[in-house]
Coordinates of C-alpha atoms in Angstrom, one line a residue:
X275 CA 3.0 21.0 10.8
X276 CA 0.5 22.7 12.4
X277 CA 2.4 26.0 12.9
X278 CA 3.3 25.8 9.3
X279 CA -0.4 25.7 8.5
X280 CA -1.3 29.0 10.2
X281 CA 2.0 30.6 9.1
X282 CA 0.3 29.4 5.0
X283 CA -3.3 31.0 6.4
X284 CA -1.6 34.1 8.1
X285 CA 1.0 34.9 5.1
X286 CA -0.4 33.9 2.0
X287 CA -3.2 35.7 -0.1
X288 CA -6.1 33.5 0.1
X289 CA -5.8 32.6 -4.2
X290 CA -2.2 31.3 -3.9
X291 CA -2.9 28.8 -1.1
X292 CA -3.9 25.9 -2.8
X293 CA -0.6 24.8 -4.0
X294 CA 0.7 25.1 -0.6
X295 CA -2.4 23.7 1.0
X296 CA -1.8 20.6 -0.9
X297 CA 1.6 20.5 0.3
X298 CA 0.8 20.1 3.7
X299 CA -2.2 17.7 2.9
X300 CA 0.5 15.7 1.2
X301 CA 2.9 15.9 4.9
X302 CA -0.1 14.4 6.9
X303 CA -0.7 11.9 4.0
X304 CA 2.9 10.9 4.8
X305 CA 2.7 10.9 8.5
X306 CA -0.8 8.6 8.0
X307 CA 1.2 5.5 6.0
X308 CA 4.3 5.9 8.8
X309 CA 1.3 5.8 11.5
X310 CA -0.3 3.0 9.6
X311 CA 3.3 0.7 9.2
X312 CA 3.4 1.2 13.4
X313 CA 0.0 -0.2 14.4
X314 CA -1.2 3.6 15.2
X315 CA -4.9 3.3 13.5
X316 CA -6.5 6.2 15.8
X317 CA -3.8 8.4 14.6
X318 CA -3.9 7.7 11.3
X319 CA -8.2 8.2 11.0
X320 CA -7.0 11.8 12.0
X321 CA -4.5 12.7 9.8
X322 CA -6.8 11.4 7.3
X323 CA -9.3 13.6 7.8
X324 CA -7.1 16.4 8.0
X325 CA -5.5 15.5 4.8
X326 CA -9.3 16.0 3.5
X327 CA -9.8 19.3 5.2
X328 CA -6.6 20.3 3.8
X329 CA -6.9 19.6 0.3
X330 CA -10.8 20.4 -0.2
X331 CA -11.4 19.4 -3.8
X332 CA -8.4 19.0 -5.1
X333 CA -8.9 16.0 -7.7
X334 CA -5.6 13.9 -6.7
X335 CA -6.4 13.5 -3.0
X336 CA -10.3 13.0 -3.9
X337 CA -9.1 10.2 -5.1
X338 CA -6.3 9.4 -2.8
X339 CA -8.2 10.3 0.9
X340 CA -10.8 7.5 -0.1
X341 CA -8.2 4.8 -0.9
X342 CA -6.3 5.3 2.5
X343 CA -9.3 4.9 4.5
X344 CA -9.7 2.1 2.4
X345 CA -6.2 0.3 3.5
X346 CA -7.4 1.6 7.2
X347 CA -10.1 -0.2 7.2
X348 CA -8.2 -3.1 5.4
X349 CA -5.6 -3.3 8.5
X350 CA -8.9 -3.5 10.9
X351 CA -9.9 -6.2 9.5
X352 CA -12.7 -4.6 7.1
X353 CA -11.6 -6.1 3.2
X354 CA -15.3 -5.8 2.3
X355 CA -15.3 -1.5 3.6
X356 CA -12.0 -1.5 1.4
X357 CA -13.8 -3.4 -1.9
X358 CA -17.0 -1.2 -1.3
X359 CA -14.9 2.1 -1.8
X360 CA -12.2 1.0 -3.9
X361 CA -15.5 0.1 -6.5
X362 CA -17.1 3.6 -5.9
X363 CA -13.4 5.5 -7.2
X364 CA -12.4 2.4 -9.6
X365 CA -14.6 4.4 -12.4
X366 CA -12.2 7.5 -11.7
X367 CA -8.9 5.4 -11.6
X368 CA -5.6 6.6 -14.0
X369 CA -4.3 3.4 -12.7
X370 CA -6.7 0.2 -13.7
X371 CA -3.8 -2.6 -13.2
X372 CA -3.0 -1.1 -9.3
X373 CA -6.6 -1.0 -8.7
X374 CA -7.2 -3.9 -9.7
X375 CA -4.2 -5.9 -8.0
X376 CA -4.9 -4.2 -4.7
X377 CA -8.6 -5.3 -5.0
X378 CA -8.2 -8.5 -5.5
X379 CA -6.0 -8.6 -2.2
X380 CA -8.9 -7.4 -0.6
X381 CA -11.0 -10.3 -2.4
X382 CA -8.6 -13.2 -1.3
X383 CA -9.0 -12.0 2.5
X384 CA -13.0 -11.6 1.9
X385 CA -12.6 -15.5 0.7
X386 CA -13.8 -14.5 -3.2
X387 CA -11.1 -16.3 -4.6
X388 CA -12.6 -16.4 -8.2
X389 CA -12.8 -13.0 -7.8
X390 CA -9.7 -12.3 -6.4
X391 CA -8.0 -14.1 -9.7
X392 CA -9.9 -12.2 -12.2
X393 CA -8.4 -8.9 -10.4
X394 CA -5.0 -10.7 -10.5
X395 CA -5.5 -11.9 -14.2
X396 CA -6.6 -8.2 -15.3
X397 CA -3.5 -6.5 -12.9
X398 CA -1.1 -8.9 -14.9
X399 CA -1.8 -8.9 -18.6
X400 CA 1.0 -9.7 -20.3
X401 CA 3.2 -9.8 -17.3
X402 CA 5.2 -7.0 -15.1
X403 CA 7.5 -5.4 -18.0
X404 CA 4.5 -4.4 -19.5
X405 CA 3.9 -2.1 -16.0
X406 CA 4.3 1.4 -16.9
X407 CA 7.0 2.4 -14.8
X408 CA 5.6 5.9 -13.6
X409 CA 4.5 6.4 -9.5
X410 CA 3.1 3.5 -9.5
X411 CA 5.5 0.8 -10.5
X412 CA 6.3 -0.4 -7.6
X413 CA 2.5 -0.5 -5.8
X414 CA 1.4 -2.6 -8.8
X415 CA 4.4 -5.3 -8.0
X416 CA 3.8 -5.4 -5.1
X417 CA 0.3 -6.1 -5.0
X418 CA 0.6 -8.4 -7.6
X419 CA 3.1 -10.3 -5.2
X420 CA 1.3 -10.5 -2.3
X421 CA -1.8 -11.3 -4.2
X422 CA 0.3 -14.3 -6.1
X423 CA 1.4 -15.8 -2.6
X424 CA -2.4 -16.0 -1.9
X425 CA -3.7 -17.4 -4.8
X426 CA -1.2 -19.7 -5.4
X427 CA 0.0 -18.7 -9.0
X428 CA 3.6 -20.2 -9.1
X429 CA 4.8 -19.1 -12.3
X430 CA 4.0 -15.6 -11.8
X431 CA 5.6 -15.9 -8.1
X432 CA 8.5 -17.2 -9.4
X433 CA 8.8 -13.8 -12.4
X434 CA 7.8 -11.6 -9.6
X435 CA 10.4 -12.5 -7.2
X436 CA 13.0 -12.0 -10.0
X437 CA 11.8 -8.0 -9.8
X438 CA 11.6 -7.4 -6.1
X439 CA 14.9 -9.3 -5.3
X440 CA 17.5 -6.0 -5.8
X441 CA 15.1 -4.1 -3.4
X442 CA 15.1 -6.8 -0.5
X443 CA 16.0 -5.0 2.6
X444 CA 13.5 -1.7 2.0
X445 CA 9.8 -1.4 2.2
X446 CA 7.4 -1.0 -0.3
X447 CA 5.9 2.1 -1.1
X448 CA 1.7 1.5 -2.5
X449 CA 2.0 4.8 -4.5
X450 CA 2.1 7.6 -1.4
X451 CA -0.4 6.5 0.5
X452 CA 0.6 2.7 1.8
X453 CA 2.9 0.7 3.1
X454 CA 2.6 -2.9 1.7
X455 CA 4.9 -4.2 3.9
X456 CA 9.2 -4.7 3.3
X457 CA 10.2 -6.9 0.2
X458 CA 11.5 -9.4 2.1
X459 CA 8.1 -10.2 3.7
X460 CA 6.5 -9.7 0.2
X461 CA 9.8 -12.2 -1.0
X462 CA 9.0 -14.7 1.7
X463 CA 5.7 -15.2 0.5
X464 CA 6.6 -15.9 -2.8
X465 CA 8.9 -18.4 -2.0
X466 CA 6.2 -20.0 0.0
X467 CA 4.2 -20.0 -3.1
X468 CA 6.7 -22.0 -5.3
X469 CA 7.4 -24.4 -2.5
X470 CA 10.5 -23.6 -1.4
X471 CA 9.5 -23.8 2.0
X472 CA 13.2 -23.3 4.1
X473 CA 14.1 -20.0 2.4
X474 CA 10.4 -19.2 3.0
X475 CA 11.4 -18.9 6.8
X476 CA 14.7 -17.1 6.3
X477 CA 13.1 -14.6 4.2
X478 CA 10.7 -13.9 6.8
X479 CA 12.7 -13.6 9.8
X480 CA 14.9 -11.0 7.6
X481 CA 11.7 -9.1 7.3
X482 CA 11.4 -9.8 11.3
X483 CA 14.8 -8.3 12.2
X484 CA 14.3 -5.5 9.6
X485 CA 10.4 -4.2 10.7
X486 CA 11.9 -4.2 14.4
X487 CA 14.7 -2.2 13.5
X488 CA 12.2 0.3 12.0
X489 CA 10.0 0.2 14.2
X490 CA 6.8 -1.0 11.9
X491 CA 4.8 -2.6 14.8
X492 CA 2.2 -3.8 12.5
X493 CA 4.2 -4.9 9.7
X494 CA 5.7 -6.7 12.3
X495 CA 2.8 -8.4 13.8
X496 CA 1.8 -9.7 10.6
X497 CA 5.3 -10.9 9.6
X498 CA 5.2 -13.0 12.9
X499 CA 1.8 -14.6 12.3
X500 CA 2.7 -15.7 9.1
X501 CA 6.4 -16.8 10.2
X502 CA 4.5 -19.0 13.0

């Protein structure tokens, strides 16, 4: 990537190097969530900040660079540096119901459960088919999902499960710029939620074998803590 950088800055008249800019922003964007999924935090504050020097002003990742140092500092056990900047961009947000979802994720592990279910009432409205279904389909169900296993909310558990049940066995994409974790760890906690306690365990040791295989060190980790 960083050959093709200069190659862009050696080859290409300085006006028609945005576009491709932003393409390689977008790689090390990529690389970041992979790096996150593995437990590589160092690794992925740098590609961070070269997504940023990459993309300059470019509105999309103005938004986007702030919201994966956000989840960075989320995975290092900072929820309160994720809810300060996810309320500094929220006012610029196309996407109120994943903002507000992920939020209140943030909130549960902060303790703010009251919070934490006024995000989660705001993110559902009138349930998931009402969820546009555009890039961020899937990063709205699954927050909702994992924020449902915290705060307990059964009936929405159950409805969510429902959704994420053909895609058990694959991760879940937050938009391009996280990995929530595989669906069968999301699934796991779901069933959890609605008391079904035995498939609970199966679920997550399926999300064990499968974060292994893929090498998703911290997605595994936190698979194992809630499994024991």
């Amino acid at each position: 990537l960083d050959r093709a950088d200069a190659y862009i800055v050696a080859m290409t008249p300085r006006a028609d190097r945005s576009g491709l800019m932003g393409i390689a922003a977008g790689a090390r964007q990529g690389l970041a969530v992979v790096a996150l999924a593995r437990g590589e935090l160092n690794e992925v504050d740098a590609l961070i900040q070269h997504v940023q020097d990459l993309a300059g002003d470019d509105p999309m990742y103005a938004r986007g660079v702030p919201w994966q140092r956000g989840v960075l500092a989320h995975w290092r056990g900072e929820p309160d540096v994720m809810v300060s900047i996810w309320r500094q961009i929220s006012p610029f947000n196309p996407y109120p119901r994943l903002g507000a979802a992920a939020l209140g994720v943030a909130l549960a592990d902060l303790g703010d459960l009251g919070g934490a279910q006024a995000e989660f009432d705001a993110a559902y409205a009138d349930g998931p088919a009402s969820v546009g279904r555009d890039w961020t389909y899937t990063g709205t169900i699954g927050a909702l999902a994992e924020l449902a296993a915290r705060l307990g909310r059964e009936r929405e558990a159950a409805e969510l499960d429902t959704i994420l049940e053909p895609f058990d066995g694959q991760f879940l994409l937050d938009t391009c710029i996280h990995l929530r974790g595989s669906v069968a760890w999301l699934r796991a906690g779901l069933a959890a939620c609605t008391g079904n306690l035995e498939e609970a365990i199966e679920r997550y040791r399926r999300a064990e074998e499968f974060e292994a295989t893929q090498g998703a060190h911290a997605l595994l980790a936190r698979t194992r803590v809630d499994l024991a």
